[in-house]
Amino acid sequence: MRWIAEVHVSLRPGIADPEGQTIGSALRSLGYASVDEVRSGKLIRIGFEAAGPDEAERAVGDMCRRLLANPVMEIATWDVRADEQQDAEGVNP
Amino acid sequence: MRWIAEVHVSLRPGIADPEGQTIGSALRSLGYASVDEVRSGKLIRIGFEAAGPDEAERAVGDMCRRLLANPVMEIATWDVRADEQQDAEGVNP
């Protein structure tokens, strides 16, 4: 069975985020004066095969620990869902 | 009222994603042989003030169009929620 994992990797609170600060400055200079905090992160979407939901969840946790996130500086969170519509990927919102 | 927007910026289908391909190769070489597609993107979390939910939603849409996403190559999607627990940001999952 095919699964889709959406992994969000963000910097831990307190870790300097120059990209987020730059985006925040740019938004304020565009007129969004109330923007007070911007944090940037990564979004990784993974399609893979697993026998069941528990196995899929475990595999994604392992991927995060082994490759996707640096646990010293980053936090990874993820959602795993069954890929029911493989061909819906081409649809643009 | 303070709002938190989570903006997901991902490459449009069909746009080459070398970072995603590299992550996919790395995952396969770590033993996750069934990984068949990886797409990378950006996650941007913005704290800002707006009078109500409609205004907040509109502000984030404008920010995406004006700065955060390149509409030729990227798709932006977002969730906006009221920031009910400003001090919960320090909590690590």
PDB file of C-alpha atoms in Angstrom:
ATOM      1  CA  MET A   1       0.000   0.000   0.000  1.00  0.00           C
ATOM      2  CA  ARG A   2       1.288   3.443  -0.898  1.00  0.00           C
ATOM      3  CA  TRP A   3       1.575   6.218   1.693  1.00  0.00           C
ATOM      4  CA  ILE A   4       2.305   9.914   1.534  1.00  0.00           C
ATOM      5  CA  ALA A   5       4.239  11.509   4.385  1.00  0.00           C
ATOM      6  CA  GLU A   6       4.407  15.273   4.818  1.00  0.00           C
ATOM      7  CA  VAL A   7       7.375  16.059   6.996  1.00  0.00           C
ATOM      8  CA  HIS A   8       7.778  19.537   8.484  1.00  0.00           C
ATOM      9  CA  VAL A   9      11.274  20.343   9.645  1.00  0.00           C
ATOM     10  CA  SER A  10      11.570  23.569  11.603  1.00  0.00           C
ATOM     11  CA  LEU A  11      14.307  25.113  13.691  1.00  0.00           C
ATOM     12  CA  ARG A  12      14.029  24.701  17.434  1.00  0.00           C
ATOM     13  CA  PRO A  13      12.900  27.783  19.337  1.00  0.00           C
ATOM     14  CA  GLY A  14      15.911  29.896  20.194  1.00  0.00           C
ATOM     15  CA  ILE A  15      17.976  28.802  17.188  1.00  0.00           C
ATOM     16  CA  ALA A  16      18.754  31.833  15.020  1.00  0.00           C
ATOM     17  CA  ASP A  17      16.760  31.846  11.790  1.00  0.00           C
ATOM     18  CA  PRO A  18      18.283  34.416   9.414  1.00  0.00           C
ATOM     19  CA  GLU A  19      16.031  33.355   6.533  1.00  0.00           C
ATOM     20  CA  GLY A  20      12.937  33.925   8.655  1.00  0.00           C
ATOM     21  CA  GLN A  21      14.268  37.286   9.843  1.00  0.00           C
ATOM     22  CA  THR A  22      14.879  38.357   6.259  1.00  0.00           C
ATOM     23  CA  ILE A  23      11.371  37.339   5.214  1.00  0.00           C
ATOM     24  CA  GLY A  24       9.981  39.240   8.204  1.00  0.00           C
ATOM     25  CA  SER A  25      11.892  42.413   7.263  1.00  0.00           C
ATOM     26  CA  ALA A  26      10.738  42.112   3.661  1.00  0.00           C
ATOM     27  CA  LEU A  27       7.089  41.696   4.709  1.00  0.00           C
ATOM     28  CA  ARG A  28       7.282  44.709   7.005  1.00  0.00           C
ATOM     29  CA  SER A  29       8.852  46.812   4.267  1.00  0.00           C
ATOM     30  CA  LEU A  30       5.984  45.765   1.974  1.00  0.00           C
ATOM     31  CA  GLY A  31       3.552  47.291   4.462  1.00  0.00           C
ATOM     32  CA  TYR A  32       2.656  44.371   6.735  1.00  0.00           C
ATOM     33  CA  ALA A  33       3.859  46.313   9.757  1.00  0.00           C
ATOM     34  CA  SER A  34       2.289  43.939  12.283  1.00  0.00           C
ATOM     35  CA  VAL A  35       4.410  40.931  11.267  1.00  0.00           C
ATOM     36  CA  ASP A  36       6.302  40.197  14.457  1.00  0.00           C
ATOM     37  CA  GLU A  37       7.751  36.736  14.005  1.00  0.00           C
ATOM     38  CA  VAL A  38       8.664  34.645  10.989  1.00  0.00           C
ATOM     39  CA  ARG A  39      10.230  31.209  11.201  1.00  0.00           C
ATOM     40  CA  SER A  40      11.287  29.291   8.141  1.00  0.00           C
ATOM     41  CA  GLY A  41      11.503  25.548   7.722  1.00  0.00           C
ATOM     42  CA  LYS A  42      11.404  22.730   5.235  1.00  0.00           C
ATOM     43  CA  LEU A  43       8.527  20.728   3.900  1.00  0.00           C
ATOM     44  CA  ILE A  44       9.347  17.273   2.521  1.00  0.00           C
ATOM     45  CA  ARG A  45       6.714  15.121   0.851  1.00  0.00           C
ATOM     46  CA  ILE A  46       7.597  11.451   0.539  1.00  0.00           C
ATOM     47  CA  GLY A  47       5.732   8.703  -1.302  1.00  0.00           C
ATOM     48  CA  PHE A  48       6.574   5.193  -0.167  1.00  0.00           C
ATOM     49  CA  GLU A  49       5.215   1.712   0.343  1.00  0.00           C
ATOM     50  CA  ALA A  50       4.428   0.145   3.712  1.00  0.00           C
ATOM     51  CA  ALA A  51       2.229  -2.719   4.841  1.00  0.00           C
ATOM     52  CA  GLY A  52       0.097  -0.747   7.300  1.00  0.00           C
ATOM     53  CA  PRO A  53      -0.297   2.549   9.140  1.00  0.00           C
ATOM     54  CA  ASP A  54       1.922   1.582  12.073  1.00  0.00           C
ATOM     55  CA  GLU A  55       4.736   0.489   9.800  1.00  0.00           C
ATOM     56  CA  ALA A  56       4.376   3.657   7.710  1.00  0.00           C
ATOM     57  CA  GLU A  57       4.468   5.877  10.798  1.00  0.00           C
ATOM     58  CA  ARG A  58       7.546   4.072  12.128  1.00  0.00           C
ATOM     59  CA  ALA A  59       9.352   4.325   8.792  1.00  0.00           C
ATOM     60  CA  VAL A  60       8.818   8.089   8.624  1.00  0.00           C
ATOM     61  CA  GLY A  61      10.014   8.556  12.200  1.00  0.00           C
ATOM     62  CA  ASP A  62      13.162   6.613  11.329  1.00  0.00           C
ATOM     63  CA  MET A  63      13.715   8.643   8.151  1.00  0.00           C
ATOM     64  CA  CYS A  64      13.497  11.856  10.174  1.00  0.00           C
ATOM     65  CA  ARG A  65      15.953  10.653  12.793  1.00  0.00           C
ATOM     66  CA  ARG A  66      18.410   9.190  10.294  1.00  0.00           C
ATOM     67  CA  LEU A  67      18.367  11.787   7.540  1.00  0.00           C
ATOM     68  CA  LEU A  68      15.753  14.491   7.331  1.00  0.00           C
ATOM     69  CA  ALA A  69      16.238  16.460  10.533  1.00  0.00           C
ATOM     70  CA  ASN A  70      19.204  17.399  12.661  1.00  0.00           C
ATOM     71  CA  PRO A  71      17.895  16.730  16.184  1.00  0.00           C
ATOM     72  CA  VAL A  72      20.301  19.219  17.751  1.00  0.00           C
ATOM     73  CA  MET A  73      18.834  22.175  15.898  1.00  0.00           C
ATOM     74  CA  GLU A  74      15.601  21.022  14.323  1.00  0.00           C
ATOM     75  CA  ILE A  75      12.235  19.556  15.157  1.00  0.00           C
ATOM     76  CA  ALA A  76      10.503  17.236  12.720  1.00  0.00           C
ATOM     77  CA  THR A  77       6.777  16.630  12.756  1.00  0.00           C
ATOM     78  CA  TRP A  78       4.890  14.610  10.189  1.00  0.00           C
ATOM     79  CA  ASP A  79       1.549  13.453   8.911  1.00  0.00           C
ATOM     80  CA  VAL A  80       1.208  10.134   7.158  1.00  0.00           C
ATOM     81  CA  ARG A  81      -1.815   9.344   5.043  1.00  0.00           C
ATOM     82  CA  ALA A  82      -2.741   6.584   2.650  1.00  0.00           C
ATOM     83  CA  ASP A  83      -2.298   7.645  -0.967  1.00  0.00           C
ATOM     84  CA  GLU A  84      -5.837   7.124  -2.214  1.00  0.00           C
ATOM     85  CA  GLN A  85      -5.596   9.281  -5.305  1.00  0.00           C
ATOM     86  CA  GLN A  86      -2.216   8.844  -6.877  1.00  0.00           C
ATOM     87  CA  ASP A  87      -3.264  10.747  -9.967  1.00  0.00           C
ATOM     88  CA  ALA A  88      -4.609  13.740  -8.025  1.00  0.00           C
ATOM     89  CA  GLU A  89      -1.067  15.032  -7.728  1.00  0.00           C
ATOM     90  CA  GLY A  90      -1.333  16.876 -11.005  1.00  0.00           C
ATOM     91  CA  VAL A  91      -4.191  19.052  -9.787  1.00  0.00           C
ATOM     92  CA  ASN A  92      -3.210  22.618  -8.997  1.00  0.00           C
ATOM     93  CA  PRO A  93      -5.109  24.350  -6.223  1.00  0.00           C
TER      94      PRO A  93
ATOM     95  CA  MET B   1      -5.851  39.953  17.484  1.00  0.00           C
ATOM     96  CA  ARG B   2      -2.784  37.874  16.748  1.00  0.00           C
ATOM     97  CA  TRP B   3      -2.792  35.196  14.075  1.00  0.00           C
ATOM     98  CA  ILE B   4      -0.394  32.472  13.035  1.00  0.00           C
ATOM     99  CA  ALA B   5      -0.152  31.551   9.370  1.00  0.00           C
ATOM    100  CA  GLU B   6       1.577  28.389   8.222  1.00  0.00           C
ATOM    101  CA  VAL B   7       2.468  28.811   4.577  1.00  0.00           C
ATOM    102  CA  HIS B   8       3.565  25.797   2.528  1.00  0.00           C
ATOM    103  CA  VAL B   9       5.397  26.654  -0.649  1.00  0.00           C
ATOM    104  CA  SER B  10       6.022  23.723  -2.958  1.00  0.00           C
ATOM    105  CA  LEU B  11       7.203  23.392  -6.520  1.00  0.00           C
ATOM    106  CA  ARG B  12       4.542  22.902  -9.143  1.00  0.00           C
ATOM    107  CA  PRO B  13       4.224  19.371 -10.529  1.00  0.00           C
ATOM    108  CA  GLY B  14       6.610  18.947 -13.416  1.00  0.00           C
ATOM    109  CA  ILE B  15       9.166  21.467 -12.143  1.00  0.00           C
ATOM    110  CA  ALA B  16      12.482  19.725 -11.526  1.00  0.00           C
ATOM    111  CA  ASP B  17      13.225  19.310  -7.841  1.00  0.00           C
ATOM    112  CA  PRO B  18      16.900  18.370  -7.430  1.00  0.00           C
ATOM    113  CA  GLU B  19      16.761  18.673  -3.643  1.00  0.00           C
ATOM    114  CA  GLY B  20      13.861  16.234  -3.501  1.00  0.00           C
ATOM    115  CA  GLN B  21      15.640  13.850  -5.853  1.00  0.00           C
ATOM    116  CA  THR B  22      18.743  13.937  -3.686  1.00  0.00           C
ATOM    117  CA  ILE B  23      16.724  13.228  -0.547  1.00  0.00           C
ATOM    118  CA  GLY B  24      14.998  10.353  -2.369  1.00  0.00           C
ATOM    119  CA  SER B  25      18.334   8.825  -3.417  1.00  0.00           C
ATOM    120  CA  ALA B  26      19.676   9.179   0.109  1.00  0.00           C
ATOM    121  CA  LEU B  27      16.596   7.501   1.611  1.00  0.00           C
ATOM    122  CA  ARG B  28      16.836   4.611  -0.852  1.00  0.00           C
ATOM    123  CA  SER B  29      20.515   4.165  -0.099  1.00  0.00           C
ATOM    124  CA  LEU B  30      19.641   4.037   3.616  1.00  0.00           C
ATOM    125  CA  GLY B  31      17.405   1.035   2.905  1.00  0.00           C
ATOM    126  CA  TYR B  32      14.003   2.631   2.258  1.00  0.00           C
ATOM    127  CA  ALA B  33      13.854   1.018  -1.169  1.00  0.00           C
ATOM    128  CA  SER B  34      10.163   1.765  -1.718  1.00  0.00           C
ATOM    129  CA  VAL B  35      10.563   5.547  -1.653  1.00  0.00           C
ATOM    130  CA  ASP B  36       9.402   6.513  -5.121  1.00  0.00           C
ATOM    131  CA  GLU B  37       8.833  10.252  -4.982  1.00  0.00           C
ATOM    132  CA  VAL B  38      10.183  13.046  -2.822  1.00  0.00           C
ATOM    133  CA  ARG B  39       9.293  16.701  -3.268  1.00  0.00           C
ATOM    134  CA  SER B  40      10.838  19.431  -1.207  1.00  0.00           C
ATOM    135  CA  GLY B  41       9.352  22.762  -0.309  1.00  0.00           C
ATOM    136  CA  LYS B  42       9.388  25.565   2.213  1.00  0.00           C
ATOM    137  CA  LEU B  43       7.424  26.048   5.366  1.00  0.00           C
ATOM    138  CA  ILE B  44       7.023  29.625   6.591  1.00  0.00           C
ATOM    139  CA  ARG B  45       5.342  30.440   9.884  1.00  0.00           C
ATOM    140  CA  ILE B  46       4.222  34.036  10.297  1.00  0.00           C
ATOM    141  CA  GLY B  47       2.840  35.765  13.361  1.00  0.00           C
ATOM    142  CA  PHE B  48       0.883  38.937  12.654  1.00  0.00           C
ATOM    143  CA  GLU B  49      -2.020  41.097  13.745  1.00  0.00           C
ATOM    144  CA  ALA B  50      -5.342  41.373  11.937  1.00  0.00           C
ATOM    145  CA  ALA B  51      -8.813  42.446  12.961  1.00  0.00           C
ATOM    146  CA  GLY B  52     -10.636  39.260  11.993  1.00  0.00           C
ATOM    147  CA  PRO B  53     -10.336  35.925  10.208  1.00  0.00           C
ATOM    148  CA  ASP B  54     -11.258  37.290   6.770  1.00  0.00           C
ATOM    149  CA  GLU B  55      -8.717  40.051   6.996  1.00  0.00           C
ATOM    150  CA  ALA B  56      -6.059  37.615   8.231  1.00  0.00           C
ATOM    151  CA  GLU B  57      -6.765  35.201   5.381  1.00  0.00           C
ATOM    152  CA  ARG B  58      -6.605  37.989   2.814  1.00  0.00           C
ATOM    153  CA  ALA B  59      -3.340  39.357   4.230  1.00  0.00           C
ATOM    154  CA  VAL B  60      -1.666  35.946   3.969  1.00  0.00           C
ATOM    155  CA  GLY B  61      -2.875  35.458   0.398  1.00  0.00           C
ATOM    156  CA  ASP B  62      -1.406  38.847  -0.490  1.00  0.00           C
ATOM    157  CA  MET B  63       1.901  38.033   1.225  1.00  0.00           C
ATOM    158  CA  CYS B  64       2.156  34.819  -0.805  1.00  0.00           C
ATOM    159  CA  ARG B  65       1.451  36.575  -4.085  1.00  0.00           C
ATOM    160  CA  ARG B  66       3.744  39.511  -3.388  1.00  0.00           C
ATOM    161  CA  LEU B  67       6.709  37.838  -1.746  1.00  0.00           C
ATOM    162  CA  LEU B  68       6.611  34.292  -0.491  1.00  0.00           C
ATOM    163  CA  ALA B  69       5.934  32.251  -3.620  1.00  0.00           C
ATOM    164  CA  ASN B  70       6.938  32.545  -7.246  1.00  0.00           C
ATOM    165  CA  PRO B  71       3.648  31.782  -9.034  1.00  0.00           C
ATOM    166  CA  VAL B  72       5.419  30.593 -12.179  1.00  0.00           C
ATOM    167  CA  MET B  73       7.151  27.713 -10.421  1.00  0.00           C
ATOM    168  CA  GLU B  74       5.550  27.368  -7.016  1.00  0.00           C
ATOM    169  CA  ILE B  75       2.240  26.741  -5.322  1.00  0.00           C
ATOM    170  CA  ALA B  76       1.489  28.298  -1.956  1.00  0.00           C
ATOM    171  CA  THR B  77      -1.115  26.918   0.411  1.00  0.00           C
ATOM    172  CA  TRP B  78      -1.720  28.186   3.925  1.00  0.00           C
ATOM    173  CA  ASP B  79      -3.559  27.712   7.169  1.00  0.00           C
ATOM    174  CA  VAL B  80      -4.391  30.667   9.354  1.00  0.00           C
ATOM    175  CA  ARG B  81      -5.335  30.228  12.978  1.00  0.00           C
ATOM    176  CA  ALA B  82      -5.819  32.522  15.909  1.00  0.00           C
ATOM    177  CA  ASP B  83      -2.823  32.542  18.218  1.00  0.00           C
ATOM    178  CA  GLU B  84      -4.481  31.442  21.422  1.00  0.00           C
ATOM    179  CA  GLN B  85      -1.363  30.373  23.251  1.00  0.00           C
ATOM    180  CA  GLN B  86       1.400  32.780  22.494  1.00  0.00           C
ATOM    181  CA  ASP B  87       3.601  31.273  25.151  1.00  0.00           C
ATOM    182  CA  ALA B  88       3.145  27.689  23.920  1.00  0.00           C
ATOM    183  CA  GLU B  89       5.741  28.353  21.242  1.00  0.00           C
ATOM    184  CA  GLY B  90       8.525  27.358  23.545  1.00  0.00           C
ATOM    185  CA  VAL B  91       7.151  23.836  23.992  1.00  0.00           C
ATOM    186  CA  ASN B  92       9.056  21.127  22.151  1.00  0.00           C
ATOM    187  CA  PRO B  93       7.065  18.180  20.897  1.00  0.00           C
TER     188      PRO B  93
END
